[in-house]
Amino acid sequence: MSETIVISPTSRQEGHAELRMDVDDEGIVTKGRYFSITPVRGLEKMVTGKVPETAPVMVQRICGVCPIPHTLASVEAIDDSLNIEVPKAGRQLRELTLAAHTINSHAIHHFLIAADFVPEDLFATAVKSVSEIRKTVQQVVDTVAGEGIHPSDVRIGGMAQNISEVARKRLYARLKALKPKVDAHVDLIVGLVADKGLPEGLGVHNQPTLATHQTYGDRTKFDLDRFTEIMPESWYEDPEVGKRACSTIPLYDGVNVEVGPRARASVFHGFKGQGVVAQHVARAMEMKINLSKAIDILAELDTSAPVRADFDVRGTGKLGVGAIEGPRGMDVHMATVTPEGKIGYYSALVPTTWNIPTMGPATEGFHHEFGPHVIRAYDPCLSCATHVIVVDDEDRSVLRNEMVRI
């Protein structure tokens, strides 16, 4: 007799979500559904009507794990709306900030999955490795962007200021010294994941991948005409799931897609791996890629060059797009600036929103005990991927089709 296994909330991730798995007599998952149950984001509505500089400051609070991608996606969207061309050095400092943040975020994920893969005799080694890496790359973000968590110096038009030549040389030396530690850390994680002996094919699905850039983001590679967004009630077969789910379902060319480290590895490096093990390998390898990127930027950066463009804040209503490749995948912010110099429209389509409809089906075909492994392989961040719902004041019922566009 089949039954439904429910894990609510799923653990060792940011925010709250539910995994429902229909299983057969052998415990094999025949139907997997994963959905956010984290309530209310609403920041897009809060910034509407405010001056443009308000948006990156507020939307970086969407998430305490991903403030850098949200800040960058926000300024990129407003830059685009105002037709601003960011100076080369300003762009380099933005890319340097994201590269350091990505290494930090991937290291945090390795801490979250340590209980799955790291044996007791290596646990202290793995935790020390994570701490040393995080300490160094967070110093980069702190120096370049103003603050390690909520970056105050990422501004519309570029950056608030260039770094000093002394700071450039110091960060360059520290990142060069970090390279052997990152190499050893990546070898450790990849080796431990391989040693776990997860079933071959676990987490494999047939959905396409989507990525715009290897390390930063490229709005020109995100085609708005190919993008649609539907309500969860139209996606999930179970009406109760559709009503409780707190995020929309984004589609590209009419289908759900995978974003994130494996998608980027597939698009830009021809990576052929699929499934849970491939997710972990691709994420670990991105630490090396981003460290090399950060070192290259610091080697080339002209610390005397301007980093911020002059611009007229009076907009034309053009829809600007910012597409940033955050640690968990493509983070798209869209904004318009009115002729009065205020935010007229704002929307954020965050990485986990893209992956939510893919993660559930990726659990199918294997024992339900492996379901959490599949989910954690994507490093979901549900706090970002949540929207406002509207309920009836009298009976608290959810009003249909009023979930996002209030």
Coordinates of C-alpha atoms in Angstrom, one line a residue:
M1 CA 0.0 0.0 0.0
S2 CA 1.4 3.4 -0.9
E3 CA 1.7 6.2 1.6
T4 CA 2.9 9.8 1.8
I5 CA 6.0 10.7 3.7
V6 CA 6.0 14.3 4.9
I7 CA 9.1 16.2 6.1
S8 CA 8.1 19.6 7.4
P9 CA 10.1 21.6 7.7
T10 CA 13.1 20.3 5.8
S11 CA 16.3 20.9 7.8
R12 CA 19.8 22.5 7.4
Q13 CA 18.7 25.1 4.9
E14 CA 17.7 28.8 5.2
G15 CA 13.9 29.2 5.7
H16 CA 11.1 26.6 5.9
A17 CA 9.9 24.2 3.3
E18 CA 7.9 21.0 3.1
L19 CA 8.8 17.8 1.2
R20 CA 6.0 15.4 0.5
M21 CA 6.9 12.1 -1.1
D22 CA 4.4 9.4 -2.2
V23 CA 6.1 6.1 -1.8
D24 CA 5.3 2.5 -2.9
D25 CA 5.5 -0.7 -0.8
E26 CA 9.3 -0.6 -1.0
G27 CA 9.6 3.0 0.2
I28 CA 10.5 4.2 -3.3
V29 CA 9.4 7.7 -4.1
T30 CA 6.8 7.7 -6.9
K31 CA 5.9 11.4 -6.6
G32 CA 7.9 14.2 -5.0
R33 CA 6.6 17.7 -4.2
Y34 CA 8.8 20.4 -2.6
F35 CA 7.4 23.8 -1.7
S36 CA 8.1 26.8 0.5
I37 CA 6.1 27.4 3.6
T38 CA 8.0 30.4 4.7
P39 CA 5.6 33.3 5.0
V40 CA 5.6 36.8 3.6
R41 CA 8.5 38.6 1.8
G42 CA 6.8 41.8 0.4
L43 CA 9.9 43.9 0.1
E44 CA 9.2 44.7 -3.6
K45 CA 6.1 46.5 -2.4
M46 CA 8.0 48.4 0.3
V47 CA 10.4 50.0 -2.2
T48 CA 7.8 51.1 -4.7
G49 CA 7.4 54.8 -4.6
K50 CA 10.8 55.3 -2.9
V51 CA 13.9 56.9 -4.4
P52 CA 16.0 54.4 -6.4
E53 CA 18.9 54.3 -3.8
T54 CA 16.4 52.9 -1.3
A55 CA 15.9 49.7 -3.3
P56 CA 19.3 48.0 -3.0
V57 CA 19.5 49.0 0.7
M58 CA 16.1 47.4 1.5
V59 CA 16.1 44.4 -0.8
Q60 CA 19.4 43.2 0.4
R61 CA 17.4 42.4 3.6
I62 CA 15.4 39.8 1.6
C63 CA 17.9 37.3 3.0
G64 CA 20.8 37.2 5.5
V65 CA 22.6 34.5 3.5
C66 CA 22.5 36.2 0.1
P67 CA 22.6 40.0 0.7
I68 CA 25.4 40.4 -1.9
P69 CA 23.5 38.9 -4.9
H70 CA 20.4 40.9 -4.0
T71 CA 22.2 44.1 -3.7
L72 CA 24.0 43.6 -7.0
A73 CA 20.9 42.5 -8.9
S74 CA 19.1 45.5 -7.6
V75 CA 21.7 48.1 -8.7
E76 CA 22.1 46.3 -12.0
A77 CA 18.3 46.5 -12.6
I78 CA 18.3 50.2 -11.8
D79 CA 21.4 50.9 -13.8
D80 CA 19.7 49.2 -16.8
S81 CA 16.5 51.2 -16.2
L82 CA 18.5 54.5 -16.2
N83 CA 20.8 53.5 -19.0
I84 CA 23.9 53.8 -16.8
E85 CA 27.2 52.4 -18.0
V86 CA 29.3 51.5 -15.0
P87 CA 33.0 52.3 -15.2
K88 CA 35.4 49.3 -15.6
A89 CA 36.9 49.6 -12.1
G90 CA 33.4 49.8 -10.6
R91 CA 32.4 46.7 -12.4
Q92 CA 35.5 44.9 -11.3
L93 CA 34.9 45.8 -7.7
R94 CA 31.3 44.4 -8.0
E95 CA 32.6 41.2 -9.5
L96 CA 35.2 40.9 -6.8
T97 CA 32.6 41.3 -4.1
L98 CA 30.4 38.6 -5.6
A99 CA 33.3 36.2 -6.2
A100 CA 34.4 36.5 -2.5
H101 CA 30.8 36.1 -1.4
T102 CA 30.2 33.0 -3.5
I103 CA 33.3 31.3 -1.9
N104 CA 31.9 32.2 1.6
S105 CA 28.4 30.9 0.8
H106 CA 29.7 27.6 -0.6
A107 CA 31.8 27.2 2.5
I108 CA 28.7 27.7 4.7
H109 CA 26.9 25.0 2.7
H110 CA 29.7 22.6 3.4
F111 CA 29.2 23.2 7.1
L112 CA 25.5 22.5 6.7
I113 CA 26.1 19.2 5.0
A114 CA 29.0 18.1 7.1
A115 CA 26.8 15.8 9.1
D116 CA 25.9 13.9 5.9
F117 CA 29.4 13.4 4.6
V118 CA 32.2 14.1 7.1
P119 CA 33.3 11.3 9.5
E120 CA 33.9 12.1 13.1
D121 CA 37.7 11.9 12.9
L122 CA 37.7 14.6 10.1
F123 CA 35.0 16.8 11.4
A124 CA 37.3 19.3 13.2
T125 CA 39.5 19.5 10.1
A126 CA 36.5 20.3 7.9
V127 CA 35.1 22.9 10.3
K128 CA 38.5 24.6 10.6
S129 CA 38.9 24.7 6.9
V130 CA 35.5 26.3 6.5
S131 CA 36.3 28.9 9.1
E132 CA 39.7 29.9 7.7
I133 CA 38.2 30.3 4.2
R134 CA 35.3 32.3 5.4
K135 CA 37.4 34.6 7.5
T136 CA 39.6 35.6 4.5
V137 CA 36.9 36.1 1.9
Q138 CA 34.6 38.0 4.2
Q139 CA 37.5 40.4 4.8
V140 CA 37.5 41.0 1.0
V141 CA 33.7 41.8 1.0
D142 CA 34.1 44.0 4.1
T143 CA 37.0 46.0 2.5
V144 CA 35.6 46.3 -1.0
A145 CA 31.8 46.7 -0.4
G146 CA 31.9 48.4 3.0
E147 CA 30.3 45.6 5.2
G148 CA 30.6 41.8 5.1
I149 CA 26.9 41.2 5.4
H150 CA 24.9 44.2 4.1
P151 CA 27.2 46.0 1.6
S152 CA 26.9 49.7 2.0
D153 CA 29.3 50.7 -0.8
V154 CA 27.6 49.0 -3.7
R155 CA 25.8 51.9 -5.3
I156 CA 23.7 52.7 -8.4
G157 CA 26.2 53.6 -11.1
G158 CA 29.0 51.6 -9.6
M159 CA 30.6 51.7 -6.2
A160 CA 30.9 54.4 -3.5
Q161 CA 34.7 54.5 -3.7
N162 CA 37.7 52.6 -5.0
I163 CA 39.9 50.7 -2.6
S164 CA 43.4 52.0 -1.7
E165 CA 46.5 50.6 -3.3
V166 CA 47.6 49.3 0.1
A167 CA 44.3 47.5 0.5
R168 CA 44.6 46.0 -3.0
K169 CA 48.1 44.6 -2.3
R170 CA 47.0 43.3 1.1
L171 CA 43.9 41.5 -0.3
Y172 CA 45.9 40.1 -3.2
A173 CA 48.5 38.6 -0.9
R174 CA 45.8 37.1 1.4
L175 CA 43.9 35.5 -1.5
K176 CA 47.1 34.1 -3.0
A177 CA 47.9 32.6 0.4
L178 CA 44.4 31.1 0.6
K179 CA 44.7 29.2 -2.7
P180 CA 46.3 26.0 -1.3
K181 CA 43.8 26.0 1.6
V182 CA 40.9 26.2 -0.9
D183 CA 42.4 23.5 -3.1
A184 CA 42.8 21.2 -0.1
H185 CA 39.3 22.0 1.1
V186 CA 37.7 21.2 -2.3
D187 CA 39.7 17.9 -2.6
L188 CA 38.4 17.0 0.9
I189 CA 34.8 17.7 0.2
V190 CA 34.8 16.1 -3.2
G191 CA 36.5 13.0 -1.8
L192 CA 34.1 12.7 1.1
V193 CA 31.0 13.0 -1.2
A194 CA 32.4 10.2 -3.3
D195 CA 33.1 8.1 -0.3
K196 CA 29.5 8.4 0.9
G197 CA 28.4 5.9 -1.7
L198 CA 25.1 7.5 -2.7
P199 CA 23.1 5.5 -5.2
E200 CA 24.1 6.2 -8.8
G201 CA 21.6 8.5 -10.5
L202 CA 20.2 10.0 -7.2
G203 CA 18.7 13.4 -7.9
V204 CA 18.9 13.2 -11.7
H205 CA 16.1 14.9 -13.6
N206 CA 15.3 15.8 -17.2
Q207 CA 14.9 19.5 -16.9
P208 CA 17.2 21.9 -18.8
T209 CA 19.7 24.2 -17.1
L210 CA 19.8 28.0 -17.1
A211 CA 22.8 30.3 -16.4
T212 CA 23.8 33.7 -17.8
H213 CA 27.5 33.9 -16.7
Q214 CA 30.2 31.8 -15.2
T215 CA 30.8 34.0 -12.1
Y216 CA 28.9 37.3 -12.2
G217 CA 25.8 37.7 -14.4
D218 CA 24.7 38.9 -17.8
R219 CA 21.3 40.4 -18.3
T220 CA 21.6 40.1 -22.0
K221 CA 21.5 36.3 -21.6
F222 CA 18.2 36.4 -19.8
D223 CA 15.3 36.7 -22.3
L224 CA 12.2 38.1 -20.7
D225 CA 10.1 36.9 -23.7
R226 CA 11.0 33.3 -22.8
F227 CA 10.0 33.8 -19.1
T228 CA 6.6 33.1 -17.6
E229 CA 5.5 32.9 -14.0
I230 CA 2.5 31.0 -12.7
M231 CA 0.7 30.5 -9.4
P232 CA 1.4 27.3 -7.4
E233 CA -2.3 26.4 -7.6
S234 CA -1.8 25.9 -11.3
W235 CA 1.3 23.8 -10.8
Y236 CA 0.8 21.3 -8.0
E237 CA -1.8 18.6 -8.6
D238 CA -2.7 18.5 -4.9
P239 CA -5.0 21.5 -4.3
E240 CA -3.9 21.6 -0.6
V241 CA -0.3 21.9 -1.6
G242 CA -1.0 24.6 -4.2
K243 CA -2.9 26.6 -1.6
R244 CA -0.2 26.4 1.1
A245 CA 2.9 26.9 -1.2
C246 CA 4.3 30.4 -0.7
S247 CA 6.3 30.9 -4.0
T248 CA 5.4 31.2 -7.6
I249 CA 6.6 28.8 -10.3
P250 CA 8.9 30.4 -12.8
L251 CA 9.2 28.8 -16.2
Y252 CA 11.6 29.3 -19.1
D253 CA 10.3 28.3 -22.5
G254 CA 7.3 26.9 -20.7
V255 CA 9.3 24.4 -18.4
N256 CA 10.9 24.5 -15.0
V257 CA 14.7 24.8 -15.2
E258 CA 17.7 24.2 -12.9
V259 CA 19.9 27.1 -11.9
G260 CA 23.0 27.2 -9.7
P261 CA 26.5 25.7 -9.7
R262 CA 25.8 22.6 -11.7
A263 CA 23.9 24.7 -14.3
R264 CA 26.8 27.1 -14.6
A265 CA 29.2 24.2 -14.9
S266 CA 27.1 22.7 -17.6
V267 CA 26.6 25.8 -19.6
F268 CA 30.1 27.3 -19.4
H269 CA 32.3 24.2 -18.9
G270 CA 30.5 21.4 -20.6
F271 CA 30.1 19.6 -17.3
K272 CA 28.2 16.4 -17.8
G273 CA 27.6 15.3 -14.3
Q274 CA 24.0 15.0 -13.0
G275 CA 22.3 14.5 -9.7
V276 CA 23.3 14.9 -6.0
V277 CA 27.0 14.1 -6.3
A278 CA 27.4 16.3 -9.4
Q279 CA 25.7 19.2 -7.4
H280 CA 28.3 18.9 -4.7
V281 CA 31.2 18.6 -7.1
A282 CA 30.2 21.6 -9.2
R283 CA 29.7 23.7 -6.1
A284 CA 33.1 22.8 -4.7
M285 CA 34.8 23.5 -8.0
E286 CA 33.2 26.9 -8.1
M287 CA 35.2 27.9 -5.0
K288 CA 38.4 27.5 -7.1
I289 CA 36.9 29.3 -10.1
N290 CA 35.8 32.3 -8.0
L291 CA 39.1 32.5 -6.1
S292 CA 41.0 32.6 -9.4
K293 CA 38.6 35.3 -10.6
A294 CA 39.1 37.4 -7.4
I295 CA 42.9 37.1 -7.6
D296 CA 42.9 38.1 -11.3
I297 CA 40.7 41.2 -10.6
L298 CA 43.0 42.3 -7.8
A299 CA 46.0 41.9 -10.0
E300 CA 44.5 44.1 -12.7
L301 CA 42.6 46.7 -10.7
D302 CA 43.5 50.3 -11.2
T303 CA 42.9 51.8 -7.8
S304 CA 43.2 55.4 -9.2
A305 CA 40.3 54.8 -11.7
P306 CA 36.8 56.2 -11.2
V307 CA 34.3 53.6 -10.0
R308 CA 30.9 55.4 -10.3
A309 CA 29.2 57.0 -13.3
D310 CA 27.3 60.3 -13.2
F311 CA 23.6 59.8 -14.0
D312 CA 20.2 61.5 -14.1
V313 CA 17.9 59.9 -11.6
R314 CA 14.8 61.0 -13.6
G315 CA 13.8 57.8 -15.4
T316 CA 11.7 57.0 -18.4
G317 CA 9.8 54.0 -17.0
K318 CA 12.1 51.6 -18.9
L319 CA 12.0 48.1 -17.4
G320 CA 15.5 47.4 -16.2
V321 CA 16.8 43.9 -15.6
G322 CA 19.6 42.8 -13.2
A323 CA 20.7 39.2 -13.6
I324 CA 23.2 38.1 -11.1
E325 CA 24.6 34.5 -10.7
G326 CA 24.3 34.1 -6.9
P327 CA 25.7 31.0 -5.2
R328 CA 22.4 29.2 -5.5
G329 CA 21.7 30.4 -9.0
M330 CA 20.4 33.2 -11.2
D331 CA 18.9 36.1 -9.2
V332 CA 16.8 38.4 -11.4
H333 CA 15.6 41.8 -10.2
M334 CA 13.4 44.0 -12.4
A335 CA 12.8 47.7 -11.8
T336 CA 11.5 50.8 -13.4
V337 CA 12.3 54.4 -12.4
T338 CA 9.6 57.1 -13.1
P339 CA 10.2 60.6 -14.6
E340 CA 9.8 61.8 -11.0
G341 CA 12.8 59.8 -9.9
K342 CA 10.9 57.1 -7.9
I343 CA 10.7 53.4 -8.1
G344 CA 7.6 52.7 -10.2
Y345 CA 7.8 48.9 -10.3
Y346 CA 10.0 46.3 -8.6
S347 CA 10.1 42.5 -8.7
A348 CA 12.7 39.9 -7.5
L349 CA 12.9 36.4 -9.0
V350 CA 15.4 34.6 -6.7
P351 CA 17.5 31.5 -7.2
T352 CA 15.5 29.0 -5.1
T353 CA 12.3 30.0 -6.7
W354 CA 13.7 28.6 -10.0
N355 CA 14.8 25.4 -8.3
I356 CA 11.7 24.6 -6.2
P357 CA 9.7 22.9 -8.9
T358 CA 12.7 20.8 -9.9
M359 CA 13.8 19.6 -6.5
G360 CA 10.6 17.6 -5.6
P361 CA 10.6 15.4 -8.8
A362 CA 14.4 15.0 -8.4
T363 CA 13.7 12.7 -5.4
E364 CA 11.6 10.3 -7.4
G365 CA 12.9 6.8 -8.2
F366 CA 14.9 6.3 -5.0
H367 CA 14.1 5.4 -1.3
H368 CA 12.5 8.3 0.6
E369 CA 15.4 8.3 3.1
F370 CA 17.5 9.9 0.3
G371 CA 15.0 12.7 -0.2
P372 CA 16.7 15.1 2.2
H373 CA 20.1 14.5 0.5
V374 CA 18.5 15.6 -2.8
I375 CA 17.1 18.8 -1.3
R376 CA 20.3 19.8 0.5
A377 CA 22.3 19.3 -2.7
Y378 CA 20.6 22.4 -4.1
D379 CA 21.4 24.5 -1.0
P380 CA 17.9 26.0 -1.0
C381 CA 17.2 29.4 0.6
L382 CA 13.5 29.7 1.2
S383 CA 13.6 33.1 2.9
C384 CA 14.3 34.6 -0.4
A385 CA 11.7 32.6 -2.3
T386 CA 8.6 33.7 -0.6
H387 CA 5.8 36.1 -1.5
V388 CA 2.9 37.7 0.1
I389 CA -0.4 35.9 0.4
V390 CA -3.7 37.6 1.1
V391 CA -6.2 36.0 3.6
D392 CA -9.8 36.8 4.4
D393 CA -10.0 38.8 7.7
E394 CA -13.1 36.9 8.7
D395 CA -12.3 33.2 8.1
R396 CA -8.5 33.4 7.4
S397 CA -9.0 31.5 4.1
V398 CA -6.4 32.2 1.4
L399 CA -7.9 34.3 -1.4
R400 CA -7.1 32.7 -4.8
N401 CA -5.0 34.5 -7.4
E402 CA -4.0 37.3 -5.1
M403 CA -0.7 35.8 -4.0
V404 CA 1.8 38.1 -5.6
R405 CA 0.2 41.0 -7.4
I406 CA -1.5 42.7 -4.5

